[in-house]
């Protein structure tokens, strides 16, 4: 059996591991043991799994492997934020970011290599799209971060929260994302509660309804505009799934649990979506639904024409929402000095959509005028 035929156990959640061991003629409880070794003790050699019989360890060596992504570089921000560039195959790299705060540590995880959506204010979108990440490549980001942060096997939860807010649209990589989130929440693996795992989506409605059937993670929605006309421009998937339908899907997602809220993300773009009128439209929209609003100061990246709203405008916008009774916080920008802030993750994407080429030709006349 060649290396490539080996089963990477990072691709399997608890049910998958049980099925794997059943195929090997082993008892189901082996899944629990191996899961603890991999995730709670950070072990990647079967030889180190001392409560497995030697024969089983040797057999596992033949048929299976524990293969996380490779760390290409690690950058530390002045504010303690850490960004890793991870190699996942010959042509592609993704980024993962750890954000320490006083009472929690959040890992921001990527779900795709690049992104197929084309949000105009996001740097990942400029990279184009290559492929979905496997479950192993998603959960592997936690595995690697835990190792690098020396968080394993300590009891203390250095990574207390995970947000699927890195590169990619998680709901367009449904099965692998759900499986990875299962491992995050599985007691024998990372044991995070559903309140501490948040999936962020630009609003892929059919997938959102499917998610409700199989998972109960917390939900964040990238809204960014209070009306369809503007959202059609900023978040083009809105043309397919407009705001009214998105709001109805959000209602459905939290319908069974009166304590749940949806987080709405709203990037603050100077002169685009930050007027008092926009705030009032937002109030009308979100009054209907249990929500929290996260205002995100726009993070610039090379080639963008957008600018961030100034602090006074952001505060005013927040105050209007708060006065109307909407719970609103301005997200602190973290890791800006290492390009680790929201919308700045770029990785290294072999673009299959040819978007980069298209963009270059579109912008050519402008360049000529400039030179
Ligand atoms: N595709 C998913 C996951 C990405 S989450 C989604 O759209 O929700 C990343 C968050 O950062 C999203 O809310 C995204 O809209 C926001 N974002 C993108 N570019 C940004 C930028 N340049 N500045 C600030 N926030 C940005």
CSV table of C-alpha atoms and ligand atoms in Angstrom, one decimal:
chain,number,residue,atom,x,y,z
A,1,UNK,CA,0.0,0.0,0.0
A,2,UNK,CA,1.4,3.4,-1.0
A,3,UNK,CA,1.4,6.4,1.3
A,4,UNK,CA,-1.5,7.8,-0.7
A,5,UNK,CA,-3.8,4.9,-0.2
A,6,UNK,CA,-3.6,5.3,3.6
A,7,UNK,CA,-6.7,6.6,5.3
A,8,UNK,CA,-6.0,10.0,6.9
A,9,UNK,CA,-7.8,9.6,10.2
A,10,UNK,CA,-8.2,13.4,10.5
A,11,UNK,CA,-10.9,12.9,7.8
A,12,UNK,CA,-13.1,10.9,10.1
A,13,UNK,CA,-15.5,12.0,12.8
A,14,UNK,CA,-16.5,9.7,15.7
A,15,UNK,CA,-19.0,7.7,13.5
A,16,UNK,CA,-16.5,7.5,10.7
A,17,UNK,CA,-13.8,6.2,13.0
A,18,UNK,CA,-16.1,3.6,14.4
A,19,UNK,CA,-16.9,2.4,10.9
A,20,UNK,CA,-13.2,2.4,10.1
A,21,UNK,CA,-12.4,0.2,13.1
A,22,UNK,CA,-15.4,-2.1,12.3
A,23,UNK,CA,-13.9,-2.6,8.8
A,24,UNK,CA,-10.6,-3.6,10.5
A,25,UNK,CA,-12.4,-6.1,12.6
A,26,UNK,CA,-11.9,-4.1,15.7
A,27,UNK,CA,-14.2,-3.0,18.5
A,28,UNK,CA,-16.0,0.4,18.3
A,29,UNK,CA,-14.3,1.7,21.5
A,30,UNK,CA,-11.0,1.8,19.6
A,31,UNK,CA,-12.5,4.9,17.9
A,32,UNK,CA,-12.8,6.7,21.3
A,33,UNK,CA,-9.3,5.8,22.3
A,34,UNK,CA,-7.7,6.9,19.0
A,35,UNK,CA,-9.7,10.1,18.9
A,36,UNK,CA,-8.4,11.0,22.4
A,37,UNK,CA,-4.9,10.3,21.3
A,38,UNK,CA,-5.1,12.4,18.2
A,39,UNK,CA,-7.0,15.4,19.5
A,40,UNK,CA,-6.5,15.5,23.2
A,41,UNK,CA,-2.9,14.4,23.3
A,42,UNK,CA,-1.9,15.7,19.9
A,43,UNK,CA,-0.2,12.4,19.0
A,44,UNK,CA,0.5,11.6,15.3
A,45,UNK,CA,2.3,8.3,15.6
A,46,UNK,CA,0.4,5.1,16.2
A,47,UNK,CA,3.4,3.8,18.1
A,48,UNK,CA,2.8,6.3,20.9
A,49,UNK,CA,-0.8,5.1,21.5
A,50,UNK,CA,0.2,2.9,24.4
A,51,UNK,CA,-3.3,1.5,25.3
A,52,UNK,CA,-3.6,-0.1,21.9
A,53,UNK,CA,-2.1,-3.6,21.5
A,54,UNK,CA,1.2,-3.7,19.6
A,55,UNK,CA,-0.3,-5.7,16.8
A,56,UNK,CA,-3.1,-3.1,16.2
A,57,UNK,CA,-0.6,-0.3,16.3
A,58,UNK,CA,1.4,-2.0,13.6
A,59,UNK,CA,-1.6,-2.7,11.5
A,60,UNK,CA,-2.7,1.0,11.8
A,61,UNK,CA,0.7,2.0,10.6
A,62,UNK,CA,0.1,0.0,7.4
A,63,UNK,CA,-3.3,1.3,6.6
A,64,UNK,CA,-3.8,4.7,8.2
A,65,UNK,CA,-2.0,7.9,9.0
A,66,UNK,CA,-2.6,11.1,10.9
A,67,UNK,CA,-1.5,13.8,8.4
A,68,UNK,CA,-2.2,17.5,9.3
A,69,UNK,CA,-1.3,20.4,7.0
A,70,UNK,CA,2.3,21.5,7.0
A,71,UNK,CA,3.2,24.9,8.6
A,72,UNK,CA,5.0,27.1,6.0
A,73,UNK,CA,5.3,30.1,8.2
A,74,UNK,CA,4.1,31.5,11.5
A,75,UNK,CA,3.7,35.3,12.1
A,76,UNK,CA,3.0,37.0,15.4
A,77,UNK,CA,1.3,40.3,15.7
A,78,UNK,CA,2.2,42.9,18.2
A,79,UNK,CA,-1.2,42.3,19.8
A,80,UNK,CA,-0.6,38.6,20.2
A,81,UNK,CA,-2.5,37.4,17.2
A,82,UNK,CA,-0.8,34.5,15.4
A,83,UNK,CA,-1.2,33.7,11.7
A,84,UNK,CA,-0.1,30.4,10.1
A,85,UNK,CA,0.4,29.8,6.4
A,86,UNK,CA,-0.3,26.1,5.9
A,87,UNK,CA,0.7,24.1,2.8
A,88,UNK,CA,-2.1,21.7,1.8
A,89,UNK,CA,-0.9,20.5,-1.5
A,90,UNK,CA,1.8,21.3,-4.1
A,91,UNK,CA,0.1,24.5,-5.4
A,92,UNK,CA,-2.0,25.8,-2.5
A,93,UNK,CA,-1.7,27.3,0.9
A,94,UNK,CA,-4.3,28.5,3.3
A,95,UNK,CA,-4.3,30.7,6.4
A,96,UNK,CA,-5.4,30.2,9.9
A,97,UNK,CA,-5.5,32.9,12.7
A,98,UNK,CA,-5.4,32.7,16.5
A,99,UNK,CA,-6.8,35.6,18.3
A,100,UNK,CA,-6.1,35.7,22.1
A,101,UNK,CA,-8.4,37.8,24.3
A,102,UNK,CA,-8.7,38.2,28.1
A,103,UNK,CA,-11.1,35.3,28.7
A,104,UNK,CA,-11.0,33.4,25.5
A,105,UNK,CA,-8.9,32.4,22.6
A,106,UNK,CA,-10.5,32.2,19.1
A,107,UNK,CA,-9.2,30.2,16.2
A,108,UNK,CA,-10.3,31.5,12.8
A,109,UNK,CA,-10.4,28.6,10.4
A,110,UNK,CA,-10.5,28.4,6.6
A,111,UNK,CA,-13.0,26.2,4.7
A,112,UNK,CA,-11.9,26.5,1.1
A,113,UNK,CA,-8.8,27.3,-0.9
A,114,UNK,CA,-9.8,30.8,-2.0
A,115,UNK,CA,-13.5,31.6,-2.4
A,116,UNK,CA,-15.9,31.2,-5.3
A,117,UNK,CA,-18.0,34.1,-4.2
A,118,UNK,CA,-17.0,37.5,-5.3
A,119,UNK,CA,-17.7,39.9,-2.5
A,120,UNK,CA,-16.1,43.2,-3.7
A,121,UNK,CA,-14.6,44.2,-0.4
A,122,UNK,CA,-12.8,40.9,0.5
A,123,UNK,CA,-9.3,40.1,-0.3
A,124,UNK,CA,-9.9,36.3,-0.4
A,125,UNK,CA,-12.3,36.9,-3.3
A,126,UNK,CA,-9.5,38.5,-5.3
A,127,UNK,CA,-7.5,35.3,-5.0
A,128,UNK,CA,-10.1,33.3,-6.9
A,129,UNK,CA,-11.0,29.7,-6.0
A,130,UNK,CA,-9.2,26.4,-6.3
A,131,UNK,CA,-11.0,23.7,-4.3
A,132,UNK,CA,-12.8,22.7,-1.1
A,133,UNK,CA,-10.7,21.7,1.9
A,134,UNK,CA,-11.1,18.2,3.1
A,135,UNK,CA,-12.2,17.5,6.7
A,136,UNK,CA,-8.6,16.7,7.6
A,137,UNK,CA,-7.5,20.1,6.2
A,138,UNK,CA,-10.2,21.9,8.3
A,139,UNK,CA,-9.8,20.1,11.6
A,140,UNK,CA,-6.0,19.9,10.9
A,141,UNK,CA,-5.9,23.7,11.4
A,142,UNK,CA,-7.0,23.2,15.0
A,143,UNK,CA,-4.6,20.3,15.4
A,144,UNK,CA,-1.7,22.4,14.2
A,145,UNK,CA,-2.7,25.5,16.1
A,146,UNK,CA,-2.9,23.5,19.4
A,147,UNK,CA,0.6,22.1,18.8
A,148,UNK,CA,2.1,25.5,18.0
A,149,UNK,CA,0.4,27.1,20.9
A,150,UNK,CA,1.7,24.3,23.2
A,151,UNK,CA,-2.0,23.9,24.2
A,152,UNK,CA,-1.9,20.1,24.3
A,153,UNK,CA,-2.2,18.1,26.4
A,154,UNK,CA,-2.9,20.8,28.9
A,155,UNK,CA,-6.4,20.9,30.4
A,156,UNK,CA,-6.7,24.7,30.1
A,157,UNK,CA,-8.5,25.6,26.9
A,158,UNK,CA,-6.1,27.9,25.0
A,159,UNK,CA,-8.4,27.6,22.0
A,160,UNK,CA,-11.9,28.1,23.6
A,161,UNK,CA,-13.8,29.2,20.4
A,162,UNK,CA,-13.6,28.4,16.8
A,163,UNK,CA,-15.1,30.6,14.0
A,164,UNK,CA,-15.4,29.5,10.4
A,165,UNK,CA,-14.5,32.9,9.2
A,166,UNK,CA,-11.3,32.4,7.4
A,167,UNK,CA,-10.9,31.8,3.7
A,168,UNK,CA,-13.9,30.4,1.8
A,169,UNK,CA,-17.7,30.0,2.1
A,170,UNK,CA,-18.2,27.1,4.6
A,171,UNK,CA,-21.7,26.3,3.4
A,172,UNK,CA,-20.4,25.6,-0.1
A,173,UNK,CA,-18.2,22.9,1.4
A,174,UNK,CA,-21.0,21.4,3.4
A,175,UNK,CA,-20.1,17.8,4.2
A,176,UNK,CA,-16.5,18.4,5.1
A,177,UNK,CA,-17.3,21.4,7.2
A,178,UNK,CA,-20.0,19.6,9.1
A,179,UNK,CA,-17.8,16.7,9.8
A,180,UNK,CA,-15.0,18.9,11.0
A,181,UNK,CA,-17.4,20.8,13.3
A,182,UNK,CA,-18.6,17.5,14.7
A,183,UNK,CA,-15.0,16.7,15.7
A,184,UNK,CA,-14.7,20.2,17.3
A,185,UNK,CA,-17.7,19.5,19.4
A,186,UNK,CA,-17.1,15.8,20.0
A,187,UNK,CA,-16.3,15.1,23.7
A,188,UNK,CA,-13.6,12.6,22.9
A,189,UNK,CA,-11.9,15.2,20.6
A,190,UNK,CA,-12.0,19.0,21.4
A,191,UNK,CA,-15.3,19.0,23.3
A,192,UNK,CA,-16.3,22.6,22.4
A,193,UNK,CA,-19.9,23.5,23.0
A,194,UNK,CA,-22.2,24.6,20.2
A,195,UNK,CA,-22.1,28.1,21.5
A,196,UNK,CA,-18.3,28.2,20.9
A,197,UNK,CA,-18.3,27.0,17.3
A,198,UNK,CA,-19.6,29.6,14.9
A,199,UNK,CA,-20.1,29.2,11.2
A,200,UNK,CA,-20.2,32.4,9.2
A,201,UNK,CA,-22.0,32.5,5.9
A,202,UNK,CA,-22.8,35.0,3.2
A,203,UNK,CA,-26.2,33.3,3.0
A,204,UNK,CA,-26.4,30.2,1.0
A,205,UNK,CA,-30.1,29.5,1.9
A,206,UNK,CA,-30.6,25.9,0.9
A,207,UNK,CA,-27.4,24.9,2.7
A,208,UNK,CA,-28.5,26.9,5.8
A,209,UNK,CA,-31.7,24.9,6.0
A,210,UNK,CA,-29.7,21.7,5.6
A,211,UNK,CA,-27.4,22.8,8.3
A,212,UNK,CA,-30.3,23.0,10.8
A,213,UNK,CA,-31.1,19.4,10.1
A,214,UNK,CA,-27.7,18.1,11.0
A,215,UNK,CA,-26.0,20.6,13.4
A,216,UNK,CA,-26.7,23.3,15.9
A,217,UNK,CA,-23.6,25.4,15.8
A,218,UNK,CA,-23.9,29.2,16.2
A,219,UNK,CA,-24.5,31.2,13.1
A,220,UNK,CA,-23.1,34.4,11.9
A,221,UNK,CA,-24.4,36.0,8.7
A,222,UNK,CA,-22.4,38.4,6.5
A,223,UNK,CA,-25.1,41.0,5.9
A,224,UNK,CA,-23.1,44.2,5.1
A,225,UNK,CA,-26.1,46.0,3.5
A,226,UNK,CA,-29.6,46.7,4.7
A,227,UNK,CA,-31.3,46.6,1.2
A,228,UNK,CA,-31.1,44.4,-1.9
A,229,UNK,CA,-29.9,47.1,-4.2
A,230,UNK,CA,-26.7,47.6,-2.2
A,231,UNK,CA,-26.2,44.0,-1.1
A,232,UNK,CA,-26.5,42.8,-4.7
A,233,UNK,CA,-23.3,44.9,-5.4
A,234,UNK,CA,-21.3,44.1,-2.2
A,235,UNK,CA,-22.3,40.4,-1.7
A,236,UNK,CA,-23.2,39.2,-5.2
A,237,UNK,CA,-24.8,35.9,-4.0
A,238,UNK,CA,-27.6,38.2,-2.8
A,239,UNK,CA,-28.9,38.3,-6.4
A,240,UNK,CA,-29.7,34.6,-6.0
A,241,UNK,CA,-30.7,34.7,-2.3
A,242,UNK,CA,-32.1,38.1,-1.5
A,243,UNK,CA,-32.4,39.6,2.0
A,244,UNK,CA,-36.0,38.8,2.7
A,245,UNK,CA,-35.5,35.1,2.0
A,246,UNK,CA,-32.3,35.2,4.0
A,247,UNK,CA,-34.0,36.7,7.0
A,248,UNK,CA,-36.7,34.0,6.8
A,249,UNK,CA,-34.0,31.3,6.7
A,250,UNK,CA,-32.3,32.9,9.7
A,251,UNK,CA,-35.6,32.8,11.6
A,252,UNK,CA,-36.0,29.1,10.8
A,253,UNK,CA,-32.5,28.4,12.0
A,254,UNK,CA,-33.1,29.6,15.5
A,255,UNK,CA,-36.9,28.9,15.6
A,256,UNK,CA,-36.7,26.0,18.1
A,257,UNK,CA,-34.7,27.8,20.7
A,258,UNK,CA,-35.9,31.1,22.1
A,259,UNK,CA,-32.4,31.8,23.7
A,260,UNK,CA,-30.6,31.7,20.4
A,261,UNK,CA,-29.5,34.8,18.4
A,262,UNK,CA,-27.9,35.2,15.1
A,263,UNK,CA,-24.9,37.4,14.7
A,264,UNK,CA,-25.0,39.8,11.7
A,265,UNK,CA,-21.7,41.0,10.4
A,266,UNK,CA,-21.6,44.5,8.9
A,267,UNK,CA,-18.4,45.8,7.3
A,268,UNK,CA,-18.1,49.6,7.6
A,269,UNK,CA,-17.3,51.1,4.2
A,270,UNK,CA,-16.9,54.8,4.0
A,271,UNK,CA,-19.7,56.5,2.0
A,272,UNK,CA,-21.1,53.1,0.9
A,273,UNK,CA,-23.2,51.5,3.6
A,274,UNK,CA,-22.5,53.7,6.7
A,275,UNK,CA,-25.1,56.5,6.6
A,276,UNK,CA,-27.8,57.1,9.2
A,277,UNK,CA,-30.4,56.1,6.7
A,278,UNK,CA,-28.6,52.7,6.3
A,279,UNK,CA,-28.7,52.4,10.1
A,280,UNK,CA,-32.4,53.0,10.1
A,281,UNK,CA,-33.0,50.5,7.4
A,282,UNK,CA,-30.9,48.0,9.3
A,283,UNK,CA,-33.1,48.5,12.4
A,284,UNK,CA,-36.2,47.8,10.5
A,285,UNK,CA,-34.7,44.6,9.1
A,286,UNK,CA,-33.2,43.2,12.3
A,287,UNK,CA,-35.9,44.3,14.8
A,288,UNK,CA,-37.8,41.2,13.7
A,289,UNK,CA,-35.1,38.7,14.6
A,290,UNK,CA,-33.2,37.8,17.8
A,291,UNK,CA,-29.8,39.2,16.8
A,292,UNK,CA,-26.5,40.7,17.7
A,293,UNK,CA,-24.7,43.0,15.3
A,294,UNK,CA,-21.0,43.0,14.7
A,295,UNK,CA,-19.7,46.1,13.0
A,296,UNK,CA,-16.4,45.3,11.3
A,297,UNK,CA,-14.1,48.2,10.5
A,298,UNK,CA,-13.1,47.6,6.9
A,299,UNK,CA,-9.6,46.2,6.5
A,300,UNK,CA,-7.9,47.5,3.4
A,301,UNK,CA,-5.8,45.3,1.1
A,302,UNK,CA,-3.7,46.0,-2.0
A,303,UNK,CA,-5.8,47.1,-5.0
A,304,UNK,CA,-9.0,48.0,-3.2
A,305,UNK,CA,-10.7,51.3,-3.6
A,306,UNK,CA,-12.8,51.0,-0.5
A,307,UNK,CA,-12.0,52.9,2.6
A,308,UNK,CA,-13.0,52.3,6.2
A,309,UNK,CA,-15.6,54.6,7.8
A,310,UNK,CA,-14.0,56.9,10.3
A,311,UNK,CA,-14.3,56.3,14.0
A,312,UNK,CA,-17.0,58.9,14.6
A,313,UNK,CA,-19.2,57.5,11.8
A,314,UNK,CA,-18.8,54.0,13.2
A,315,UNK,CA,-19.7,55.2,16.7
A,316,UNK,CA,-22.7,57.1,15.5
A,317,UNK,CA,-23.9,54.1,13.5
A,318,UNK,CA,-23.5,51.9,16.5
A,319,UNK,CA,-25.3,54.4,18.8
A,320,UNK,CA,-28.3,54.6,16.4
A,321,UNK,CA,-28.6,50.8,16.5
A,322,UNK,CA,-28.2,50.6,20.2
A,323,UNK,CA,-30.8,53.3,20.9
A,324,UNK,CA,-33.2,51.2,18.9
A,325,UNK,CA,-32.5,48.3,21.2
A,326,UNK,CA,-30.2,46.3,18.9
A,327,UNK,CA,-27.2,44.7,20.6
A,328,UNK,CA,-24.3,46.1,18.7
A,329,UNK,CA,-20.5,45.8,19.1
A,330,UNK,CA,-17.7,47.1,17.0
A,331,UNK,CA,-15.3,44.3,16.3
A,332,UNK,CA,-11.8,45.1,17.4
A,333,UNK,CA,-9.4,44.9,14.5
A,334,UNK,CA,-6.7,42.3,15.4
A,335,UNK,CA,-3.5,41.3,13.7
A,336,UNK,CA,-3.5,44.1,11.1
A,337,UNK,CA,0.3,44.3,11.1
A,338,UNK,CA,0.5,40.7,9.8
A,339,UNK,CA,-2.4,40.9,7.4
A,340,UNK,CA,-4.4,38.6,9.6
A,341,UNK,CA,-7.5,40.8,10.0
A,342,UNK,CA,-11.0,40.0,8.6
A,343,UNK,CA,-11.0,39.9,4.8
A,344,UNK,CA,-7.2,40.1,4.6
A,345,UNK,CA,-6.5,36.3,4.4
A,346,UNK,CA,-5.0,35.5,1.1
A,347,UNK,CA,-2.9,32.3,1.4
A,348,UNK,CA,-1.7,31.0,-1.9
A,349,UNK,CA,-4.4,30.0,-4.4
A,350,UNK,CA,-4.0,28.4,-7.8
A,351,UNK,CA,-7.0,30.2,-9.2
A,352,UNK,CA,-9.2,28.0,-11.3
A,353,UNK,CA,-11.8,30.6,-11.9
A,354,UNK,CA,-9.4,32.9,-13.9
A,355,UNK,CA,-10.7,35.7,-11.8
A,356,UNK,CA,-7.3,37.2,-11.3
A,357,UNK,CA,-6.7,37.3,-15.0
A,358,UNK,CA,-10.1,38.9,-15.6
A,359,UNK,CA,-9.5,41.5,-13.0
A,360,UNK,CA,-6.1,42.4,-14.4
A,361,UNK,CA,-7.6,43.0,-17.9
A,362,UNK,CA,-10.5,45.0,-16.5
A,363,UNK,CA,-8.1,47.3,-14.6
A,364,UNK,CA,-5.7,47.8,-17.5
A,365,UNK,CA,-7.3,50.9,-19.0
A,366,UNK,CA,-7.2,52.6,-15.6
A,367,UNK,CA,-3.5,51.7,-15.2
A,368,UNK,CA,-2.8,53.2,-18.6
A,369,UNK,CA,-4.5,56.5,-17.6
A,370,UNK,CA,-2.3,56.5,-14.5
A,371,UNK,CA,0.9,56.1,-16.4
B,1,LIG,N1,-17.7,33.4,3.4
B,1,LIG,C1,-18.1,33.5,4.8
B,1,LIG,C2,-16.9,33.3,5.7
B,1,LIG,C3,-15.9,34.5,5.7
B,1,LIG,S1,-16.1,35.3,7.2
B,1,LIG,C4,-18.9,34.7,5.0
B,1,LIG,O1,-19.0,35.5,4.1
B,1,LIG,O2,-19.4,34.9,6.1
B,1,LIG,C5,-15.1,36.7,7.0
B,1,LIG,C6,-15.9,37.9,7.4
B,1,LIG,O3,-15.1,39.1,7.2
B,1,LIG,C7,-17.1,38.1,6.6
B,1,LIG,O4,-18.1,38.7,7.4
B,1,LIG,C8,-16.6,39.0,5.5
B,1,LIG,O5,-17.7,39.6,4.9
B,1,LIG,C9,-15.7,40.0,6.3
B,1,LIG,N2,-14.8,40.7,5.5
B,1,LIG,C10,-14.4,40.4,4.3
B,1,LIG,N3,-13.5,41.3,3.8
B,1,LIG,C11,-13.4,42.2,4.7
B,1,LIG,C12,-12.5,43.3,4.9
B,1,LIG,N4,-11.7,43.7,3.9
B,1,LIG,N5,-12.6,44.0,6.0
B,1,LIG,C13,-13.4,43.6,7.0
B,1,LIG,N6,-14.2,42.5,7.0
B,1,LIG,C14,-14.2,41.8,5.8
